[in-house]
PDB file of C-alpha atoms in Angstrom:
ATOM      1  CA  LEU A   1      47.436 -24.957  15.728  1.00 98.00           C
ATOM      2  CA  ALA A   2      44.071 -22.293  16.226  1.00 98.00           C
ATOM      3  CA  VAL A   3      41.671 -20.625  12.861  1.00 98.00           C
ATOM      4  CA  VAL A   4      42.761 -16.870  13.619  1.00 98.00           C
ATOM      5  CA  GLN A   5      40.670 -15.021  10.576  1.00 98.00           C
ATOM      6  CA  VAL A   6      38.780 -16.361   7.341  1.00 98.00           C
ATOM      7  CA  ALA A   7      38.514 -14.238   4.021  1.00 97.00           C
ATOM      8  CA  THR A   8      37.076 -14.916   0.577  1.00 96.00           C
ATOM      9  CA  THR A   9      40.724 -16.186  -0.633  1.00 97.00           C
ATOM     10  CA  ALA A  10      42.225 -17.217   2.081  1.00 98.00           C
ATOM     11  CA  VAL A  11      42.566 -18.578   5.849  1.00 98.00           C
ATOM     12  CA  LEU A  12      45.050 -16.841   8.880  1.00 98.00           C
ATOM     13  CA  VAL A  13      46.333 -19.122  10.734  1.00 98.00           C
ATOM     14  CA  SER A  14      48.150 -18.994  14.944  1.00 98.00           C
ATOM     15  CA  TRP A  15      50.059 -21.591  16.602  1.00 98.00           C
ATOM     16  CA  ASP A  16      52.349 -22.232  19.720  1.00 96.00           C
ATOM     17  CA  ALA A  17      55.909 -22.189  18.619  1.00 94.00           C
ATOM     18  CA  GLY A  18      56.068 -23.956  22.193  1.00 92.00           C
ATOM     19  CA  THR A  19      60.623 -24.216  22.773  1.00 94.00           C
ATOM     20  CA  ASN A  20      61.596 -23.863  19.259  1.00 94.00           C
ATOM     21  CA  SER A  21      64.606 -21.122  19.158  1.00 93.00           C
ATOM     22  CA  ALA A  22      63.807 -18.072  17.938  1.00 91.00           C
ATOM     23  CA  GLY A  23      64.402 -18.158  13.964  1.00 91.00           C
ATOM     24  CA  THR A  24      63.028 -22.194  13.791  1.00 96.00           C
ATOM     25  CA  ASN A  25      60.917 -22.555  10.448  1.00 96.00           C
ATOM     26  CA  PHE A  26      57.847 -24.034  10.454  1.00 98.00           C
ATOM     27  CA  GLU A  27      56.312 -25.950   7.071  1.00 98.00           C
ATOM     28  CA  VAL A  28      52.363 -24.272   6.663  1.00 98.00           C
ATOM     29  CA  GLN A  29      50.512 -27.185   4.821  1.00 98.00           C
ATOM     30  CA  SER A  30      47.232 -27.373   3.100  1.00 98.00           C
ATOM     31  CA  SER A  31      43.859 -29.651   1.679  1.00 98.00           C
ATOM     32  CA  SER A  32      40.898 -29.255  -0.051  1.00 98.00           C
ATOM     33  CA  ASP A  33      39.919 -33.100   1.042  1.00 98.00           C
ATOM     34  CA  ASN A  34      41.971 -33.828   4.632  1.00 98.00           C
ATOM     35  CA  VAL A  35      44.093 -36.445   2.671  1.00 98.00           C
ATOM     36  CA  THR A  36      46.243 -35.054   0.146  1.00 98.00           C
ATOM     37  CA  PHE A  37      47.712 -31.580   1.565  1.00 98.00           C
ATOM     38  CA  GLY A  38      50.580 -29.511  -0.569  1.00 98.00           C
ATOM     39  CA  SER A  39      52.602 -27.089   1.040  1.00 97.00           C
ATOM     40  CA  ALA A  40      51.467 -23.643   1.675  1.00 98.00           C
ATOM     41  CA  GLY A  41      54.211 -21.332   2.356  1.00 98.00           C
ATOM     42  CA  THR A  42      57.345 -21.803   5.462  1.00 97.00           C
ATOM     43  CA  THR A  43      57.144 -19.034   7.890  1.00 98.00           C
ATOM     44  CA  SER A  44      59.548 -18.428  11.269  1.00 97.00           C
ATOM     45  CA  ALA A  45      56.443 -16.686  12.622  1.00 96.00           C
ATOM     46  CA  ALA A  46      54.448 -18.510  14.568  1.00 97.00           C
ATOM     47  CA  VAL A  47      50.975 -16.117  12.536  1.00 98.00           C
ATOM     48  CA  PHE A  48      50.836 -17.449   8.508  1.00 98.00           C
ATOM     49  CA  SER A  49      48.348 -16.762   5.914  1.00 98.00           C
ATOM     50  CA  VAL A  50      47.673 -19.133   3.760  1.00 98.00           C
ATOM     51  CA  ALA A  51      45.808 -17.567   0.065  1.00 98.00           C
ATOM     52  CA  SER A  52      44.913 -18.605  -3.357  1.00 97.00           C
ATOM     53  CA  LEU A  53      42.136 -20.530  -1.774  1.00 98.00           C
ATOM     54  CA  GLU A  54      38.185 -20.352  -3.974  1.00 97.00           C
ATOM     55  CA  ALA A  55      36.019 -19.148  -2.109  1.00 96.00           C
ATOM     56  CA  GLY A  56      33.728 -20.928  -0.454  1.00 96.00           C
ATOM     57  CA  GLY A  57      36.166 -24.274  -0.222  1.00 97.00           C
ATOM     58  CA  THR A  58      36.731 -26.316   3.039  1.00 98.00           C
ATOM     59  CA  TYR A  59      40.142 -26.055   3.541  1.00 98.00           C
ATOM     60  CA  TYR A  60      42.433 -28.607   6.461  1.00 98.00           C
ATOM     61  CA  VAL A  61      45.726 -26.947   6.813  1.00 98.00           C
ATOM     62  CA  ARG A  62      49.030 -28.080   9.419  1.00 98.00           C
ATOM     63  CA  VAL A  63      52.421 -26.996  10.542  1.00 98.00           C
ATOM     64  CA  ARG A  64      55.519 -28.929  11.697  1.00 98.00           C
ATOM     65  CA  ALA A  65      58.784 -27.730  12.563  1.00 97.00           C
ATOM     66  CA  VAL A  66      61.992 -27.937  10.822  1.00 97.00           C
ATOM     67  CA  ASN A  67      65.257 -27.659  11.911  1.00 95.00           C
ATOM     68  CA  GLY A  68      67.947 -26.004  10.623  1.00 92.00           C
ATOM     69  CA  ASP A  69      69.030 -28.967   9.692  1.00 93.00           C
ATOM     70  CA  GLY A  70      65.668 -29.944   7.180  1.00 94.00           C
ATOM     71  CA  ALA A  71      64.785 -31.987   9.776  1.00 96.00           C
ATOM     72  CA  ALA A  72      60.877 -31.281  11.047  1.00 97.00           C
ATOM     73  CA  THR A  73      58.701 -32.599  12.895  1.00 97.00           C
ATOM     74  CA  ALA A  74      55.095 -34.178  13.347  1.00 97.00           C
ATOM     75  CA  PHE A  75      52.918 -32.477  12.274  1.00 98.00           C
ATOM     76  CA  SER A  76      50.147 -29.955  14.938  1.00 98.00           C
ATOM     77  CA  ASN A  77      46.785 -30.675  14.876  1.00 98.00           C
ATOM     78  CA  THR A  78      44.589 -30.282  11.746  1.00 98.00           C
ATOM     79  CA  VAL A  79      41.772 -27.536  11.283  1.00 98.00           C
ATOM     80  CA  SER A  80      39.539 -26.878   9.088  1.00 98.00           C
ATOM     81  CA  THR A  81      37.273 -24.285   7.603  1.00 98.00           C
ATOM     82  CA  ARG A  82      35.320 -23.201   5.382  1.00 98.00           C
ATOM     83  CA  THR A  83      35.431 -20.278   3.554  1.00 98.00           C
ATOM     84  CA  PRO A  84      33.411 -18.059   2.422  1.00 97.00           C
ATOM     85  CA  LEU A  85      31.574 -17.034  -1.071  1.00 97.00           C
ATOM     86  CA  ALA A  86      32.105 -12.899  -2.132  1.00 96.00           C
ATOM     87  CA  VAL A  87      29.488 -11.411  -1.359  1.00 96.00           C
ATOM     88  CA  PRO A  88      26.274 -10.740  -4.086  1.00 98.00           C
ATOM     89  CA  THR A  89      26.721  -7.560  -6.885  1.00 98.00           C
ATOM     90  CA  ALA A  90      24.160  -5.733  -6.815  1.00 98.00           C
ATOM     91  CA  PRO A  91      21.576  -6.817  -9.173  1.00 98.00           C
ATOM     92  CA  GLY A  92      20.736  -4.231 -12.286  1.00 98.00           C
ATOM     93  CA  ALA A  93      17.549  -1.865 -11.770  1.00 98.00           C
ATOM     94  CA  PRO A  94      13.446  -3.847 -12.245  1.00 98.00           C
ATOM     95  CA  SER A  95      12.339  -2.258 -15.301  1.00 98.00           C
ATOM     96  CA  VAL A  96       8.519  -3.283 -15.878  1.00 98.00           C
ATOM     97  CA  VAL A  97       7.429  -6.782 -17.908  1.00 98.00           C
ATOM     98  CA  LEU A  98       4.107  -6.149 -17.885  1.00 98.00           C
ATOM     99  CA  VAL A  99       1.095  -4.889 -16.257  1.00 98.00           C
ATOM    100  CA  THR A 100      -2.226  -5.687 -14.935  1.00 98.00           C
ATOM    101  CA  THR A 101      -4.810  -3.930 -12.461  1.00 98.00           C
ATOM    102  CA  ALA A 102      -3.717  -6.257  -9.683  1.00 98.00           C
ATOM    103  CA  ASP A 103      -0.606  -7.611 -11.199  1.00 98.00           C
ATOM    104  CA  VAL A 104       3.468  -6.605 -11.577  1.00 98.00           C
ATOM    105  CA  LYS A 105       5.880  -8.270 -13.296  1.00 98.00           C
ATOM    106  CA  TRP A 106       9.176  -7.311 -12.962  1.00 98.00           C
ATOM    107  CA  GLU A 107      12.880  -8.571 -14.558  1.00 98.00           C
ATOM    108  CA  TRP A 108      15.895  -7.600 -13.885  1.00 98.00           C
ATOM    109  CA  ALA A 109      19.949  -7.977 -14.786  1.00 98.00           C
ATOM    110  CA  ALA A 110      21.252 -10.789 -12.885  1.00 98.00           C
ATOM    111  CA  SER A 111      23.609  -9.963  -9.936  1.00 98.00           C
ATOM    112  CA  THR A 112      27.277 -11.945  -9.811  1.00 97.00           C
ATOM    113  CA  GLY A 113      27.930 -14.952  -7.928  1.00 96.00           C
ATOM    114  CA  ALA A 114      23.917 -14.632  -6.271  1.00 98.00           C
ATOM    115  CA  THR A 115      21.998 -17.633  -5.303  1.00 97.00           C
ATOM    116  CA  SER A 116      18.121 -16.194  -5.085  1.00 98.00           C
ATOM    117  CA  TYR A 117      17.172 -12.623  -4.629  1.00 98.00           C
ATOM    118  CA  ARG A 118      15.644 -10.405  -1.935  1.00 98.00           C
ATOM    119  CA  ILE A 119      12.821  -7.982  -3.363  1.00 98.00           C
ATOM    120  CA  VAL A 120      12.062  -4.363  -0.882  1.00 98.00           C
ATOM    121  CA  LEU A 121       9.708  -2.198  -0.538  1.00 97.00           C
ATOM    122  CA  ALA A 122      11.981   0.594  -2.638  1.00 96.00           C
ATOM    123  CA  THR A 123      11.208   3.142   0.389  1.00 92.00           C
ATOM    124  CA  GLN A 124      10.847   0.435   3.042  1.00 93.00           C
ATOM    125  CA  THR A 125      13.583  -2.029   2.268  1.00 94.00           C
ATOM    126  CA  ALA A 126      13.589  -3.905   4.629  1.00 93.00           C
ATOM    127  CA  SER A 127      10.228  -4.884   3.910  1.00 94.00           C
ATOM    128  CA  VAL A 128      10.766  -8.161   2.212  1.00 96.00           C
ATOM    129  CA  LEU A 129       8.148  -8.891  -0.796  1.00 96.00           C
ATOM    130  CA  SER A 130       9.344 -11.689  -2.067  1.00 97.00           C
ATOM    131  CA  ALA A 131      12.011 -13.856  -2.657  1.00 97.00           C
ATOM    132  CA  PRO A 132      12.205 -15.687  -6.351  1.00 97.00           C
ATOM    133  CA  ALA A 133      14.951 -18.285  -7.572  1.00 97.00           C
ATOM    134  CA  THR A 134      15.343 -16.814 -10.459  1.00 97.00           C
ATOM    135  CA  ASN A 135      15.187 -13.199 -12.436  1.00 97.00           C
ATOM    136  CA  GLY A 136      12.268 -11.752 -12.956  1.00 97.00           C
ATOM    137  CA  ILE A 137       9.382 -12.412  -9.616  1.00 97.00           C
ATOM    138  CA  THR A 138       4.741 -11.213 -10.553  1.00 98.00           C
ATOM    139  CA  LEU A 139       4.289  -9.281  -7.640  1.00 98.00           C
ATOM    140  CA  THR A 140      -0.244 -10.512  -7.182  1.00 97.00           C
ATOM    141  CA  GLY A 141      -2.730  -9.115  -5.430  1.00 96.00           C
ATOM    142  CA  TYR A 142      -1.883  -4.523  -5.939  1.00 97.00           C
ATOM    143  CA  ALA A 143      -6.273  -2.482  -5.944  1.00 97.00           C
ATOM    144  CA  PRO A 144      -6.250  -0.477  -9.446  1.00 98.00           C
ATOM    145  CA  ASN A 145      -4.380   1.653  -9.736  1.00 97.00           C
ATOM    146  CA  SER A 146      -1.009   2.109  -6.701  1.00 97.00           C
ATOM    147  CA  LEU A 147       2.244   2.022  -6.244  1.00 97.00           C
ATOM    148  CA  SER A 148       4.645  -0.693  -6.328  1.00 97.00           C
ATOM    149  CA  SER A 149       8.226   0.226  -6.135  1.00 97.00           C
ATOM    150  CA  VAL A 150      11.383  -2.329  -5.668  1.00 98.00           C
ATOM    151  CA  ALA A 151      14.338  -2.648  -5.132  1.00 98.00           C
ATOM    152  CA  VAL A 152      16.621  -5.685  -5.902  1.00 98.00           C
ATOM    153  CA  GLN A 153      19.283  -7.497  -3.477  1.00 98.00           C
ATOM    154  CA  GLY A 154      20.749 -10.264  -4.305  1.00 98.00           C
ATOM    155  CA  VAL A 155      21.678 -13.592  -2.386  1.00 98.00           C
ATOM    156  CA  ASN A 156      23.694 -16.573  -1.191  1.00 98.00           C
ATOM    157  CA  VAL A 157      24.601 -18.802   1.184  1.00 97.00           C
ATOM    158  CA  ASP A 158      27.656 -16.498   2.867  1.00 97.00           C
ATOM    159  CA  GLY A 159      25.571 -13.401   2.419  1.00 96.00           C
ATOM    160  CA  VAL A 160      22.909 -10.459   1.211  1.00 97.00           C
ATOM    161  CA  GLY A 161      24.024  -8.252  -0.992  1.00 98.00           C
ATOM    162  CA  PRO A 162      23.717  -4.103  -1.911  1.00 98.00           C
ATOM    163  CA  LEU A 163      20.519  -3.081  -3.281  1.00 98.00           C
ATOM    164  CA  SER A 164      19.865  -1.973  -6.908  1.00 98.00           C
ATOM    165  CA  VAL A 165      18.148   1.302  -7.542  1.00 98.00           C
ATOM    166  CA  GLY A 166      14.429   1.184  -6.904  1.00 97.00           C
ATOM    167  CA  ALA A 167      12.535   1.728  -9.635  1.00 98.00           C
ATOM    168  CA  ALA A 168       7.972   2.005  -9.210  1.00 98.00           C
ATOM    169  CA  VAL A 169       5.163   1.753 -11.796  1.00 98.00           C
ATOM    170  CA  TYR A 170       1.466   2.237 -10.599  1.00 98.00           C
ATOM    171  CA  THR A 171      -0.878  -0.724 -11.819  1.00 98.00           C
ATOM    172  CA  LEU A 172      -4.009  -0.035 -14.219  1.00 98.00           C
ATOM    173  CA  ALA A 173      -7.184   1.616 -13.249  1.00 97.00           C
ATOM    174  CA  ALA A 174      -9.971  -0.535 -13.776  1.00 96.00           C
ATOM    175  CA  ALA A 175     -12.901   0.840 -15.715  1.00 95.00           C
ATOM    176  CA  PRO A 176     -15.212   2.250 -13.609  1.00 93.00           C
ATOM    177  CA  SER A 177     -19.000   0.998 -14.264  1.00 92.00           C
ATOM    178  CA  THR A 178     -22.690   0.684 -13.250  1.00 93.00           C
ATOM    179  CA  LEU A 179     -23.271   4.592 -14.823  1.00 91.00           C
ATOM    180  CA  THR A 180     -25.930   5.866 -13.832  1.00 93.00           C
ATOM    181  CA  PHE A 181     -27.796   9.311 -14.580  1.00 89.00           C
ATOM    182  CA  VAL A 182     -29.136  10.611 -11.215  1.00 91.00           C
ATOM    183  CA  SER A 183     -30.371  13.656 -12.817  1.00 92.00           C
ATOM    184  CA  VAL A 184     -30.005  15.885 -15.474  1.00 91.00           C
ATOM    185  CA  GLY A 185     -30.840  20.235 -15.573  1.00 90.00           C
ATOM    186  CA  SER A 186     -30.951  22.789 -18.327  1.00 87.00           C
ATOM    187  CA  GLY A 187     -26.602  22.387 -19.664  1.00 85.00           C
ATOM    188  CA  THR A 188     -25.893  19.867 -16.397  1.00 91.00           C
ATOM    189  CA  ALA A 189     -26.139  16.672 -15.403  1.00 89.00           C
ATOM    190  CA  SER A 190     -25.363  14.445 -12.274  1.00 92.00           C
ATOM    191  CA  LEU A 191     -23.504  10.731 -12.229  1.00 88.00           C
ATOM    192  CA  VAL A 192     -22.469   8.580 -10.083  1.00 94.00           C
ATOM    193  CA  TRP A 193     -20.455   4.969 -10.742  1.00 92.00           C
ATOM    194  CA  ASP A 194     -18.541   2.772  -9.108  1.00 93.00           C
ATOM    195  CA  GLY A 195     -14.939   3.332  -8.886  1.00 92.00           C
ATOM    196  CA  ALA A 196     -14.427  -0.269  -8.753  1.00 93.00           C
ATOM    197  CA  GLY A 197     -12.187  -0.863  -6.965  1.00 95.00           C
ATOM    198  CA  ASN A 198      -9.561   1.845  -7.688  1.00 94.00           C
ATOM    199  CA  VAL A 199      -7.006   3.393  -4.826  1.00 95.00           C
ATOM    200  CA  PRO A 200      -8.513   6.748  -2.686  1.00 94.00           C
ATOM    201  CA  GLY A 201      -7.933   9.347  -4.823  1.00 93.00           C
ATOM    202  CA  THR A 202      -7.706   8.249  -7.856  1.00 94.00           C
ATOM    203  CA  LEU A 203      -8.928  10.494 -10.615  1.00 94.00           C
ATOM    204  CA  PHE A 204     -12.641   9.494 -13.330  1.00 92.00           C
ATOM    205  CA  ARG A 205     -12.721  11.408 -16.843  1.00 90.00           C
ATOM    206  CA  ALA A 206     -15.938  11.931 -17.643  1.00 85.00           C
ATOM    207  CA  GLN A 207     -16.511  12.621 -21.623  1.00 83.00           C
TER     208      GLN A 207
END
């Protein structure tokens, strides 16, 4: 007896029918604790799908042959396997809760089946930014007026789910400082200031 294939709610097993004649019935039994077994079904084939199982459970399976008079043989060896959990669903699109010059707080609707999450760059999804356990995260360390563009995936012990819709926001610009007149002419003035760490390309408005 051997496990052939495992799905979230079913286990496919097969066995050698030995010298039993064609049409011999086989009783398949399953258990979740390897102590108490119940009948999973009867078949005349040497393969059987044990169905209606719970995802993420460990199951034990054994089989025996039954002759035409209903007399059963001893059981085969017992095999065991674990059914995987379903892949988490896609989380809701991230939404901005709070933005500062250096931080962005994101939240999203939870993913069904997820025990944690992966926050990735929306434009480069192989780049993982964080792996929070809950459906929210504050990403830190941004420069003022820089882009935070993210998507989210649900994660469980058996896999990573599909990506959410991506979302993007800019951090707040930092106020320039040390404004100084360089020169003053007739109707004009030249000024310089400290860019305060704003990213290159940041626009400044003089009033």
